[in-house]
Backbone as JSON, one array per atom type, in Angstrom:
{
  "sequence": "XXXXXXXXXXXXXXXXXXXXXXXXXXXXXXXXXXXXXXXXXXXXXXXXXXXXXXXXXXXXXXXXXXXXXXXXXXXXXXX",
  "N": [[-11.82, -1.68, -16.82], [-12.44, 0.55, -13.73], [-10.74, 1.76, -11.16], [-10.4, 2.97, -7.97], [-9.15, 5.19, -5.88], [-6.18, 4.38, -2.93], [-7.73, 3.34, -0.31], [-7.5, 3.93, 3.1], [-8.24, 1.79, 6.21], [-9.17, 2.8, 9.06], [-9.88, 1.33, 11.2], [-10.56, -1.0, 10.42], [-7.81, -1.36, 10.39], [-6.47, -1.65, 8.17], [-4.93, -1.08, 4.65], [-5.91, -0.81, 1.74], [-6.02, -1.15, -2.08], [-5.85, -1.38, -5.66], [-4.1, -3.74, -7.87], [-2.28, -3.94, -11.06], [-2.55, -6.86, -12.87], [-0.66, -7.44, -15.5], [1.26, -7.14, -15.7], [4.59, -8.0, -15.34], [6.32, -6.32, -14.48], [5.92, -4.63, -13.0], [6.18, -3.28, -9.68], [5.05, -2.8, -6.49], [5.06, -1.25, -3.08], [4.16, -0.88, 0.45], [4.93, 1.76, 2.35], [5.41, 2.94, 6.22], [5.22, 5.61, 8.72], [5.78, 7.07, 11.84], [6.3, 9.87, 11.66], [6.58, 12.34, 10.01], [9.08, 14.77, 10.44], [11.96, 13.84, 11.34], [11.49, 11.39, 9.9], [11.66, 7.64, 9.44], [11.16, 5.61, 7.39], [9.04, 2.59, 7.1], [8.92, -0.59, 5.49], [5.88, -1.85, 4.68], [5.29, -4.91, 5.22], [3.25, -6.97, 5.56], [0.61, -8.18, 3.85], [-1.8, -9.29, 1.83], [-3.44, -11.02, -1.14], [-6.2, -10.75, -3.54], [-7.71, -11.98, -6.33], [-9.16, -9.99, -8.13], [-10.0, -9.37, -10.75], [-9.71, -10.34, -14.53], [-7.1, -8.95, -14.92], [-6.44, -7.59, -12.57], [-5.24, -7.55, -9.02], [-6.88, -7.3, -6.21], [-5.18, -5.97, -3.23], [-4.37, -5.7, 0.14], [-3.09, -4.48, 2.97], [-2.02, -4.97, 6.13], [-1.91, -3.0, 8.7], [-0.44, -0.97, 11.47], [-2.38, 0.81, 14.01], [-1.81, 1.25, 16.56], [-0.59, 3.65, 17.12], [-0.23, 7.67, 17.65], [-0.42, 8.66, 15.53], [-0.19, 8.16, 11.92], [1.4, 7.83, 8.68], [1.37, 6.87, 5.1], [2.6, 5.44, 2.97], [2.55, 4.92, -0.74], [4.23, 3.33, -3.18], [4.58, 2.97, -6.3], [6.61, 1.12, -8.65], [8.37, 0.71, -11.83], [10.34, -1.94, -12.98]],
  "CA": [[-12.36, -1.4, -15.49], [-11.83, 1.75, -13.27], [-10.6, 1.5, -9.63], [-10.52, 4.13, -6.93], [-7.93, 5.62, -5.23], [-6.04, 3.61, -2.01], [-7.86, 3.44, 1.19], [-7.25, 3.44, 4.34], [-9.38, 2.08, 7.13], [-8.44, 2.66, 10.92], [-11.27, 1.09, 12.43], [-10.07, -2.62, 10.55], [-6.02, -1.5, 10.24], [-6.43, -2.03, 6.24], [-4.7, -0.17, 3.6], [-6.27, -1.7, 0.67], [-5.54, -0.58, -3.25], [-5.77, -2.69, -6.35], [-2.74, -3.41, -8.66], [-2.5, -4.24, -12.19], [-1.7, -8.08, -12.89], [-0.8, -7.67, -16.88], [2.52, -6.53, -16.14], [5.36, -8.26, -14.99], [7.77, -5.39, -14.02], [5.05, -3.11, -12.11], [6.69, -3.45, -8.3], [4.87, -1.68, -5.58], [5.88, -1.13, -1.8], [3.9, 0.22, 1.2], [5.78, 2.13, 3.6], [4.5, 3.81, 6.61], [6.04, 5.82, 9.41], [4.93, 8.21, 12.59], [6.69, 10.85, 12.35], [7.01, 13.2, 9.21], [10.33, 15.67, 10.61], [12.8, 12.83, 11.49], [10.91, 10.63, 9.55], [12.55, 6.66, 8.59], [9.8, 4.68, 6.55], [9.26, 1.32, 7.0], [8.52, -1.13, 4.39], [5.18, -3.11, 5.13], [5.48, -6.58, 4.12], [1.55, -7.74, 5.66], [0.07, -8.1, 2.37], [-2.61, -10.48, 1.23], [-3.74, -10.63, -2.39], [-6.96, -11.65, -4.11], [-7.84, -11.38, -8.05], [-10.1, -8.55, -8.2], [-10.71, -10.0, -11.91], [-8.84, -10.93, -15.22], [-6.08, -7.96, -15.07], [-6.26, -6.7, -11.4], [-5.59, -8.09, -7.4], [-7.09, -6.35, -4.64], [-4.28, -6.02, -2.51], [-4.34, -5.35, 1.54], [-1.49, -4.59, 3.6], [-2.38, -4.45, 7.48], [-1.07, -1.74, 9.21], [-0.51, -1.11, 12.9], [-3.16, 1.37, 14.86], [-2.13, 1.74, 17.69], [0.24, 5.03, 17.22], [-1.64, 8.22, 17.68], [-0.27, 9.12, 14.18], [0.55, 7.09, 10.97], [1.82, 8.37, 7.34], [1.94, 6.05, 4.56], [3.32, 5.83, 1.31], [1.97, 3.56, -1.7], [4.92, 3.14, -4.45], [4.56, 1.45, -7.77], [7.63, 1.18, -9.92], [8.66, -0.45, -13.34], [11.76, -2.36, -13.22]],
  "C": [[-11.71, -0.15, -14.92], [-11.35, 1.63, -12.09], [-10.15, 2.62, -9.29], [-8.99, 4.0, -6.43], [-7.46, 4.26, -4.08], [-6.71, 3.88, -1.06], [-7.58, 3.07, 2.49], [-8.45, 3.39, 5.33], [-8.75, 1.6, 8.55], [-8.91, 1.66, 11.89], [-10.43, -0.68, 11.93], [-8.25, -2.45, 10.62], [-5.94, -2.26, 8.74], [-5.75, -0.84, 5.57], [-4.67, -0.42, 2.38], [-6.31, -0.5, -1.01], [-5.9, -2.24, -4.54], [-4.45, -2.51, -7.31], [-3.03, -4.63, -9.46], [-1.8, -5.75, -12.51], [-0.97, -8.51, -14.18], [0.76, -7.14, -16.67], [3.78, -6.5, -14.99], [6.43, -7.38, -13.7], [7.08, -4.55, -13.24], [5.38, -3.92, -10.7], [5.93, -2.94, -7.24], [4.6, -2.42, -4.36], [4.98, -0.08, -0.78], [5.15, 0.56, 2.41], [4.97, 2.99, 4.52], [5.84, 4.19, 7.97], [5.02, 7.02, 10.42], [5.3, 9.49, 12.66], [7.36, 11.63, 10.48], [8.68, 14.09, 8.81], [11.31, 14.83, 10.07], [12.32, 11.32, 10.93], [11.96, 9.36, 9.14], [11.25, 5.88, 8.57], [10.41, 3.57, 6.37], [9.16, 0.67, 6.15], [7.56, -2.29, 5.47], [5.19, -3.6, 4.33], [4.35, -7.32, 4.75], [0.96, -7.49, 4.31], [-0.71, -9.36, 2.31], [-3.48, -10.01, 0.14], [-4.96, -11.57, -2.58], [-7.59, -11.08, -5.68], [-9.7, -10.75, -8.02], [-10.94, -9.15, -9.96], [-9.65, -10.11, -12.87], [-7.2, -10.36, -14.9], [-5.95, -7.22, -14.04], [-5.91, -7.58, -10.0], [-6.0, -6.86, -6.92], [-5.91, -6.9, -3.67], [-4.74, -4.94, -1.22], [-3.54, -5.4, 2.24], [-2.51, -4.14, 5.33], [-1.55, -3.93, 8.14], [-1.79, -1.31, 11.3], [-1.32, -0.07, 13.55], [-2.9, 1.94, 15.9], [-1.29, 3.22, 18.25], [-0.68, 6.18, 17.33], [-1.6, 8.89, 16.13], [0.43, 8.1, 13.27], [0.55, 8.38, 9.69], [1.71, 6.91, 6.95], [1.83, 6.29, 2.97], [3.14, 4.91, 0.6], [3.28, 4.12, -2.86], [4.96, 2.25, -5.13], [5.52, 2.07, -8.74], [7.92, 0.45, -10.85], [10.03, -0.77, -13.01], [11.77, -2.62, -14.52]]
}
């Protein structure tokens, strides 16, 4: 299967992605933050998962709106 990039949607406060379920050690972490310069990135921990199909979840992290600016950062690492 192929899956698309992460999106973000403002209008529901979604930042939805899919991630690979075949492999134990694959970790990944949103972070988001308002402010680029002086930037300190948070770690969102809203997450709700559902199996996309044999070897994938759709994963959704809800993210807060009401700033007039957001950043966020999708990391997937191997331990």
């Amino acid at each position: 299967s192929s899956y698309g990039s992460p999106v973000f949607d403002a209008d529901a406060g979604t930042y939805s992605y899919t991630m690979r379920t075949d492999d134990d050690a694959l970790k990944v972490t949103v972070l988001e933050t308002t402010d680029l310069v002086f930037c300190t990135w948070t770690t969102n921990t809203s997450v709700s998962a559902t199996t996309a199909d044999e070897a994938h979840d759709a994963m959704v992290n809800s993210i807060e709106t009401s700033d007039s600016t957001k950043f966020i950062r999708l990391i997937i690492e191997r331990d």
